[in-house]
XYZ file of C-alpha atoms in Angstrom:
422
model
C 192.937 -155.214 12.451
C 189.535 -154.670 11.043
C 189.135 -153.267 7.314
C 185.746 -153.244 4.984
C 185.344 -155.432 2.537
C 183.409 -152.179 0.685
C 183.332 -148.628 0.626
C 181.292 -147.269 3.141
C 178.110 -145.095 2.861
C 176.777 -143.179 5.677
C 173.722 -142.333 3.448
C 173.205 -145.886 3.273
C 174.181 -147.191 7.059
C 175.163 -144.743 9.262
C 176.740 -147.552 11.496
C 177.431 -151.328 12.208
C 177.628 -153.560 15.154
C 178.894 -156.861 15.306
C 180.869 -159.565 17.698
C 184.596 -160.845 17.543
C 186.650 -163.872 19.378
C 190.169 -164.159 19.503
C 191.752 -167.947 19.164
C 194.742 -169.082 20.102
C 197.394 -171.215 18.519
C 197.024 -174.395 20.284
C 197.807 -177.599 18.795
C 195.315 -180.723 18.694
C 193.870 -183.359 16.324
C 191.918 -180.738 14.012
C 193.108 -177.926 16.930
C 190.834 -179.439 19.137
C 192.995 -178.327 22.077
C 192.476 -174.550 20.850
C 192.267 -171.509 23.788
C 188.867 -169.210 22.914
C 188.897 -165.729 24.374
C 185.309 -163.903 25.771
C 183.331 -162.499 22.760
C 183.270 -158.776 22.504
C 180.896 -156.489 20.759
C 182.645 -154.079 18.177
C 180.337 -150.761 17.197
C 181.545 -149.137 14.496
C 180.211 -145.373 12.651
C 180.578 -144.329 9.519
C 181.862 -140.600 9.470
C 180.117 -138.270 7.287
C 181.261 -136.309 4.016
C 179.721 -133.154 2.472
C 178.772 -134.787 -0.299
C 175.289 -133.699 -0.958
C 174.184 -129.938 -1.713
C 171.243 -128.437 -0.228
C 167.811 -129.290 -3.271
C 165.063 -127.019 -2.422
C 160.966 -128.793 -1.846
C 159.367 -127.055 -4.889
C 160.956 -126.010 -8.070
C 159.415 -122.343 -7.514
C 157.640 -120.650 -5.314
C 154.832 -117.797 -5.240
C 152.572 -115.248 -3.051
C 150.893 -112.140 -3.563
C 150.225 -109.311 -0.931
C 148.928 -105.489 -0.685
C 150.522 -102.979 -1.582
C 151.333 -100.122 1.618
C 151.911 -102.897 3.995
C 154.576 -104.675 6.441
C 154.255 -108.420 6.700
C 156.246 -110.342 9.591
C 156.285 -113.284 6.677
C 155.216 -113.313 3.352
C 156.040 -117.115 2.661
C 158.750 -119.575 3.026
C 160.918 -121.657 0.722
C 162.608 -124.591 2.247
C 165.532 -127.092 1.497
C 166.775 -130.552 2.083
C 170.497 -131.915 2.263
C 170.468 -135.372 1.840
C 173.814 -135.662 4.353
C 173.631 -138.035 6.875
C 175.120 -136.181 9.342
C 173.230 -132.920 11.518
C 176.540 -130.655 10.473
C 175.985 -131.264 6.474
C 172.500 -132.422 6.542
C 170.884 -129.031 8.107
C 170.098 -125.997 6.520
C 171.857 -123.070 8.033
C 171.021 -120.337 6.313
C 169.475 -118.975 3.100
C 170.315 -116.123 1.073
C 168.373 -113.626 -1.919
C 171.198 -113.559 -4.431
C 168.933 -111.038 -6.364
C 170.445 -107.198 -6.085
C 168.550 -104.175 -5.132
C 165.164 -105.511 -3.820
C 163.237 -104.987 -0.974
C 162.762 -108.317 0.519
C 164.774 -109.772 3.618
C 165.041 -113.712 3.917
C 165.762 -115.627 7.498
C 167.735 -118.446 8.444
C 164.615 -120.409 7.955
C 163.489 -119.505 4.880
C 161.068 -116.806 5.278
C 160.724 -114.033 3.433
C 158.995 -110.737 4.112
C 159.212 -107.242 2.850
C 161.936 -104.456 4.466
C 159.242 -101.265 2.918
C 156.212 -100.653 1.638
C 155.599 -102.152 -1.866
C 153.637 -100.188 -4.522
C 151.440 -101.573 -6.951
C 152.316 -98.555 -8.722
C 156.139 -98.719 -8.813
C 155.944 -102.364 -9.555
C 153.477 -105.251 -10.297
C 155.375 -107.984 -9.912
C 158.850 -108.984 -7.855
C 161.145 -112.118 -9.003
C 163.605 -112.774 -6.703
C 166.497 -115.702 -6.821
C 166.926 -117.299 -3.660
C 169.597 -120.213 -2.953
C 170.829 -122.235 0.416
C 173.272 -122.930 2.055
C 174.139 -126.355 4.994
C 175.938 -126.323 7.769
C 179.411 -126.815 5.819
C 178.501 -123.852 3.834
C 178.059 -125.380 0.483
C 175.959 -124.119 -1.566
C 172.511 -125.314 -2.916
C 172.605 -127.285 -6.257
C 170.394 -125.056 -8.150
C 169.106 -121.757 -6.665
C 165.042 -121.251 -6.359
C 162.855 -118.850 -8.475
C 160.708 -116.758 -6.000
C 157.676 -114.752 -7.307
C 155.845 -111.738 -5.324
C 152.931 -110.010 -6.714
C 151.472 -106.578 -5.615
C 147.938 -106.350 -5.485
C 147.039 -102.982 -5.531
C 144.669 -101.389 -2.105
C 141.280 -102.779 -2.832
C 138.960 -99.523 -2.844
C 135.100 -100.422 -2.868
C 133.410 -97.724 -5.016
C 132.551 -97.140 -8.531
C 135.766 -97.501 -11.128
C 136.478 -96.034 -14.969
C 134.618 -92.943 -14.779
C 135.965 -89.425 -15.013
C 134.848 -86.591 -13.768
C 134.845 -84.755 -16.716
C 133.297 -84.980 -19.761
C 133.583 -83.395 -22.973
C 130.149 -83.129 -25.466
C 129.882 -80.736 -28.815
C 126.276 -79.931 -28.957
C 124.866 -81.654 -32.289
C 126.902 -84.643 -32.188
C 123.900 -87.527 -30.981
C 123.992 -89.125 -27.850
C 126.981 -89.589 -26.174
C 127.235 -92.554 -22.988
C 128.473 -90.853 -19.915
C 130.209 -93.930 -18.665
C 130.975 -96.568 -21.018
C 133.816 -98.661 -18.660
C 132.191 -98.087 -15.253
C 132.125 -100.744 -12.737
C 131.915 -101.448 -9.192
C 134.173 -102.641 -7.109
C 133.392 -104.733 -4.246
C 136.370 -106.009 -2.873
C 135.057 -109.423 -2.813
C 132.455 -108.390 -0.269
C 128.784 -108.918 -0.168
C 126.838 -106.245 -1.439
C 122.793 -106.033 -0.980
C 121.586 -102.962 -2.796
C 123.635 -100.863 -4.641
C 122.169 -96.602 -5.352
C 124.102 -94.075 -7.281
C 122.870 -90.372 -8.095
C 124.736 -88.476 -11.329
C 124.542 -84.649 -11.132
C 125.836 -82.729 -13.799
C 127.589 -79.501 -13.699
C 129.743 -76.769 -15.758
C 132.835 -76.300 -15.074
C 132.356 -72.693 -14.714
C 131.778 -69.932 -12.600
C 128.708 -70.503 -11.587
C 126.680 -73.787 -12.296
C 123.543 -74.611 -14.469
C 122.432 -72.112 -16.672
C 122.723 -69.856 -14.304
C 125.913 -68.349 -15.392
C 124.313 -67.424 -18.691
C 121.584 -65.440 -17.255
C 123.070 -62.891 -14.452
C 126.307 -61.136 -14.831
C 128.088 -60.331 -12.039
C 126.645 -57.121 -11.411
C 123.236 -58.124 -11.526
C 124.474 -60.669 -8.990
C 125.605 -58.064 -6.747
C 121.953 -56.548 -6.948
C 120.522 -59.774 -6.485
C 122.432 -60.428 -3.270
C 122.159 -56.636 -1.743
C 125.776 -56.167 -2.010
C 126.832 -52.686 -1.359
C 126.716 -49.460 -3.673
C 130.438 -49.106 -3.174
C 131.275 -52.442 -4.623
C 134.316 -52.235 -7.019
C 134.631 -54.848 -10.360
C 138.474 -55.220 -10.612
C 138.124 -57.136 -14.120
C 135.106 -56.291 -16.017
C 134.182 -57.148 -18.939
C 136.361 -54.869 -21.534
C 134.429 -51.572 -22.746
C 134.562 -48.121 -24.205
C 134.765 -46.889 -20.272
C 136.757 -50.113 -19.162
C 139.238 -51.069 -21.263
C 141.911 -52.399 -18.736
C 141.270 -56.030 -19.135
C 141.224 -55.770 -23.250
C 144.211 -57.450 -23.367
C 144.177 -60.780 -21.172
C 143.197 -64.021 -22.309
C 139.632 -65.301 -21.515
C 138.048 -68.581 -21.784
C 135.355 -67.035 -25.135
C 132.333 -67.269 -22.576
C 129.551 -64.338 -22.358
C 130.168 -61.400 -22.192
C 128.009 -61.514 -19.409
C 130.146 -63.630 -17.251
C 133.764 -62.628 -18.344
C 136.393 -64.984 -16.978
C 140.205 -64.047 -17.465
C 143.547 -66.352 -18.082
C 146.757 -65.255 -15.292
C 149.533 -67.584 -16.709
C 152.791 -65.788 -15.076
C 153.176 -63.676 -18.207
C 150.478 -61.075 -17.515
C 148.935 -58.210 -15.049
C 146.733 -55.302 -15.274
C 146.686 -51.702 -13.495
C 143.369 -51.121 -12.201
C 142.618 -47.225 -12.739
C 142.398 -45.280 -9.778
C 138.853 -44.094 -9.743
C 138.294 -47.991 -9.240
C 138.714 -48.707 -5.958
C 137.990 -45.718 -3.323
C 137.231 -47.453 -0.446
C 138.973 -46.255 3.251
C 140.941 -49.131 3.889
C 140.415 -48.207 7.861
C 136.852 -49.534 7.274
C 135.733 -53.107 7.211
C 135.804 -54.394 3.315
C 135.623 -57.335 1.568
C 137.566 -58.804 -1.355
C 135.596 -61.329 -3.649
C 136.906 -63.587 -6.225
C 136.159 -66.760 -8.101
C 139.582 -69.087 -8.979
C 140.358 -72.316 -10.535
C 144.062 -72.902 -9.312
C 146.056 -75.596 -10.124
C 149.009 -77.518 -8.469
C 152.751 -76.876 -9.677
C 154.680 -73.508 -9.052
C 156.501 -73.012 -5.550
C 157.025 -70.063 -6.233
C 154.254 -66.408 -5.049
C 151.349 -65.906 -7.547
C 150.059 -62.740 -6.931
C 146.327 -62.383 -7.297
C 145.913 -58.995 -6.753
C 148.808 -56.181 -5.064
C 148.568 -52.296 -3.858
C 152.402 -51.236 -4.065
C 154.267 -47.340 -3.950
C 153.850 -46.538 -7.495
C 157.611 -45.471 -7.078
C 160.791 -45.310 -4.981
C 160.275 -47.245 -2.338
C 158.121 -50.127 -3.463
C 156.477 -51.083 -0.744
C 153.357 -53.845 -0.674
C 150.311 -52.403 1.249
C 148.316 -55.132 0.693
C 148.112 -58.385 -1.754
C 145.992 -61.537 -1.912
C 148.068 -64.539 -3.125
C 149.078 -68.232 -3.265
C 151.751 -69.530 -1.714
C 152.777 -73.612 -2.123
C 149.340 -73.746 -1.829
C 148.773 -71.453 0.618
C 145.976 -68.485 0.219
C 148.076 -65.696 1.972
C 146.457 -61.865 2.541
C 149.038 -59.376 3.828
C 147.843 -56.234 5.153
C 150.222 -53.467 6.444
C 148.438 -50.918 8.340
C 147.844 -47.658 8.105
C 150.736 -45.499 10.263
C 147.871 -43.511 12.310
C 147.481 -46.831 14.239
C 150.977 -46.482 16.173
C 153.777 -48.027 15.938
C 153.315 -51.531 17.574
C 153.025 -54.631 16.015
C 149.673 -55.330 14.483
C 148.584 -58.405 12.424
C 149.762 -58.374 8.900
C 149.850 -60.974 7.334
C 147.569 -64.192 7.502
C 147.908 -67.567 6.197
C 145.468 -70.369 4.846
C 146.329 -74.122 3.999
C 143.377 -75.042 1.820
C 143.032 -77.820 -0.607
C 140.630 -76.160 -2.729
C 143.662 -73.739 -3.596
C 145.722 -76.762 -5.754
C 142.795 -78.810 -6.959
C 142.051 -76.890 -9.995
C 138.533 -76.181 -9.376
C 136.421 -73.329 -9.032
C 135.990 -72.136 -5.891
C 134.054 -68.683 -4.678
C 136.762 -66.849 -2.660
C 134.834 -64.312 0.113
C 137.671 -62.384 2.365
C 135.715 -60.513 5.096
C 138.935 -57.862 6.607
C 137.739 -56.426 9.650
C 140.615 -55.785 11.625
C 142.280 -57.042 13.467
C 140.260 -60.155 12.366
C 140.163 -61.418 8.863
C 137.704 -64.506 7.633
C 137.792 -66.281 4.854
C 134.549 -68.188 3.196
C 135.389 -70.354 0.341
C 131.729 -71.531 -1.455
C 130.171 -70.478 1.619
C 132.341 -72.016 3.816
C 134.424 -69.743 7.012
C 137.533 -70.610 7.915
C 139.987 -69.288 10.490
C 143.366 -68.250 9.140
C 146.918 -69.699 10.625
C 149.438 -68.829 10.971
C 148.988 -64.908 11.773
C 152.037 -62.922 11.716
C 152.864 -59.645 12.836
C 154.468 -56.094 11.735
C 154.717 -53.036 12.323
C 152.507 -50.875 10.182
C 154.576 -48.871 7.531
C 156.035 -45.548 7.703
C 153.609 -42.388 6.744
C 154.770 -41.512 3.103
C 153.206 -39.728 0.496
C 153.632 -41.992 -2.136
C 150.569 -42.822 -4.278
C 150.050 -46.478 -4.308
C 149.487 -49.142 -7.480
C 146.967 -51.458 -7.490
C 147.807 -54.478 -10.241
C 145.925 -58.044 -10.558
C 148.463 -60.691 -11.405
C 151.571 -59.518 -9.822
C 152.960 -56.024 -8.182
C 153.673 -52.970 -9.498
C 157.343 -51.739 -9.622
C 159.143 -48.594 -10.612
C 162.777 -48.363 -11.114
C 164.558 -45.063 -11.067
C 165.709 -43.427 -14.288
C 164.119 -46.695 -16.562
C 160.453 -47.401 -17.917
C 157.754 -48.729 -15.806
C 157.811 -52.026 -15.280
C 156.099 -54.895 -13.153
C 157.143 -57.668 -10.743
C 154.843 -60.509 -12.704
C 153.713 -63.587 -10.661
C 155.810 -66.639 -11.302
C 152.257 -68.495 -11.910
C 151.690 -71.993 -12.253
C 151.737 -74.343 -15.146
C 147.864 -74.878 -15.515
C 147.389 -71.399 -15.021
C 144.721 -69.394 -12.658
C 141.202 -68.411 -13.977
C 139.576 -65.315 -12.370
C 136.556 -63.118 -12.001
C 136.986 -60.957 -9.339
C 135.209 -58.357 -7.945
C-alpha cells in the first residue's frame, strides 16, 4: 500500500511519478540470498477540489459609447480560477447582478447594449458584474463596471438661442455670450457665419410698422372684393374689440385665440359667391400641444341643423380646409375636405398662410411656398336649405333650440394661436 507522507496539492503538483521493487523474504548472511522482483513505474494524480473562486483581471472596468447606437461589444471583463483542474479552473459563465438595465453580458465576458442608450435619459451606467467556474461557484468579489453615454456629436455652432430679448435704452447687449463651435474633433480650415436679425412678427424689418394690411393689399393688386375678417377695432368695426392682442400698431393688429374666445364676423363682411374661385389669407404662429380641432375660422347654419359649410383648421398638426358644396352641383361625391401635414403648423412661428380654392382643386402657399394637399376626402354636397349661415373665427357657431346663443369654441392649444387674417 502506498500513502503520502503530506497532504497533497494539485495547485502545487498536479501529479507524481516514481519506481517501486518488491523483495522477498529470503534468508542469507545480511539477506544476501534475497529474491528482487522487475521495477515498475507507479504514476500517480492528484484529483482536484473547488477550492478557489473565480478573481476577476482588473479591480474595475470602464468604456464610453454614443448614444442611439447598437454595439455587437462594448468591452469585456474577464476572470481567473486558480483551480488546477479545466472543470473548476474555467470560467463558464458571467452574470450582471445589477436589476433593470439595459446591458446583456456573454459567457465570455462581453458586454454590449440590448437598446438604444440616451445621453438624455442617462449619463452614466454602473453595473455589478460577478463570475461564475465550471462548478458554479461564485466569484470572490463581484466587479464594478462603468458605461458612459456620450451624447451624438453635432458639428455646428452651440449656446445660442434663437431668440433674444432687448428693452430699447438699456446699452449694449452681446448677442451670444456662450457660443462655441463644435467640431467633433475634426479638422476645420475656415470657419464663416452670417447673423440676420428679425422680429418675431408679422412681417419682418420695419416693415410691419409702415404698411397696414390694407395698404398691403393695394401694394400687391389684390382684389376690390377682398374681405378683412379681424381688423383693427373701430367705430364701423367693432367685432374684434374684445380679443386679446399682442399691444402692436394699430396699423398691424395681431389677435390672441387661446380656446376661450371667437368672434361673429357681420354679414355685410364677406359677400363673395362661394361658386367662384377665392382665396383665404392668414398669418399664424401655432404652437405644439392640443390633439384636439382648433378652429381658425367656420361658416355654420346659424340654427337648427348646424351644419359646417366650410372651416379652416388644425388638426394634430394638420392644416385641414373642409368645403361642402353647394347642392346645385348634384348629388355625387365631390371633394370636401383636404388635408395638410406641415411642420410650420406646430413650430410656433409665423408663417403667411395663402389658400387658393378653385374647385375641385385647392393649393396651399405657406411664405410663398405651394403645396399639394393629402389626403382628399370626399362627400356629398349638403342638402338645399334655407338656413342663413354663421361665419365665426376661433371656433363654430351653434344654436340650440329654446336656449341662448351659444358657440362650439376651439379646444386651442396651450401656447395659443396668433392671427391676422384677411
Amino acid at each position: 500500500m502506498i500513502r503520502s507522507k503530506e497532504k497533497l496539492d494539485c495547485e502545487l503538483q498536479k501529479d507524481y511519478t516514481f519506481t517501486i521493487q518488491a523483495y522477498d523474504c529470503g534468508k542469507g548472511p545480511d539477506g544476501a540470498n534475497a529474491k528482487k522482483s522487475h521495477k515498475a513505474t507507479v504514476h500517480i494524480q492528484v484529483n482536484d477540489v473547488n477550492e478557489y473562486a473565480p478573481v476577476f483581471k482588473e479591480k474595475s472596468y470602464k468604456a464610453t459609447v454614443i448614444e442611439g447606437k447598437r454595439y455587437d461589444s462594448i468591452l469585456r471583463v474577464e476572470a481567473v480560477d486558480a483551480d488546477c483542474s479545466p472543470q473548476f479552473s474555467q470560467i463558464c459563465s458571467y452574470e450582471i447582478v445589477t436589476p433593470d438595465v439595459p446591458f446583456a453580458i456573454d459567457k465570455d465576458g462581453y458586454i454590449k447594449n440590448t437598446e438604444k442608450l440616451n445621453y438624455g435619459k442617462e449619463h452614466q451606467y454602473k453595473l455589478t458584474v460577478t463570475a461564475y467556474d465550471c462548478g458554479k461557484k461564485r466569484a470572490a468579489e463581484d466587479v464594478l463596471v462603468k458605461i458612459s453615454i456620450k451624447p451624438t456629436c453635432k458639428p455646428g455652432w452651440q449656446g445660442w438661442s434663437k431668440r433674444m430679448e432687448y428693452e430699447p435704452g438699456t446699452g449694449s447687449l452681446a448677442l451670444f455670450p456662450n457660443i462655441h463651435l463644435e467640431t467633433c474633433d475634426e479638422p476645420v480650415t475656415s470657419v464663416q457665419a452670417t447673423i440676420e436679425l428679425e422680429t418675431n412678427h408679422i412681417g419682418k424689418g420695419c416693415d410691419r410698422d409702415t404698411y397696414s394690411e390694407k395698404s398691403l393689399h393695394r401694394l400687391c393688386g389684390a382684389s376690390s372684393g377682398t374681405a378683412e375678417l379681424l381688423p383693427p377695432p373701430s367705430n364701423t368695426a367693432n367685432w374684434t374689440a374684445g380679443l386679446p392682442t399682442d399691444n402692436g400698431h394699430d396699423s398691424d393688429q395681431v389677435f390672441e385665440f387661446n380656446g376661450t374666445q371667437a368672434v361673429k364676423v357681420p354679414d355685410s363682411v364677406v359677400t363673395v359667391n362661394m361658386k367662384e374661385p377665392f382665396v383665404i389669407s392668414v398669418w399664424m404662429r401655432h404652437g405644439p400641444g392640443s390633439r384636439e380641432k382648433e378652429t381658425i375660422l367656420c361658416n355654420s347654419d346659424k340654427t337648427d341643423m348646424n351644419r359646417h359649410h366650410y372651416s379652416l383648421y388644425v388638426h394634430n398638426c394638420q392644416l385641414v380646409f373642409l368645403f361642402r358644396q353647394d347642392p346645385s352641383e348634384g348629388q355625387s361625391y365631390k371633394p370636401a375636405e383636404f388635408h395638410w401635414k406641415l411642420n410650420q403648423v406646430c413650430d410656433k412661428e409665423w408663417h403667411h398662410y395663402v389658400l387658393n380654392v378653385e374647385l375641385p382643386t385647392v393649393t396651399l402657399y405657406v411664405d410663398g411656398v405651394s403645396f399639394d394637399p393629402f389626403p382628399v376626402t370626399e362627400d356629398y354636397p349638403l342638402h338645399p336649405s334655407r338656413i342663413e349661415s354663421q361665419l365665426v373665427v376661433g371656433a363654430c357657431w351653434q344654436e340650440y333650440t329654446e336656449n341662448e346663443n351659444d358657440t362650439e369654441k376651439a379646444t386651442e392649444a396651450p401656447a395659443g394661436c396668433w392671427c391676422s387674417s384677411s
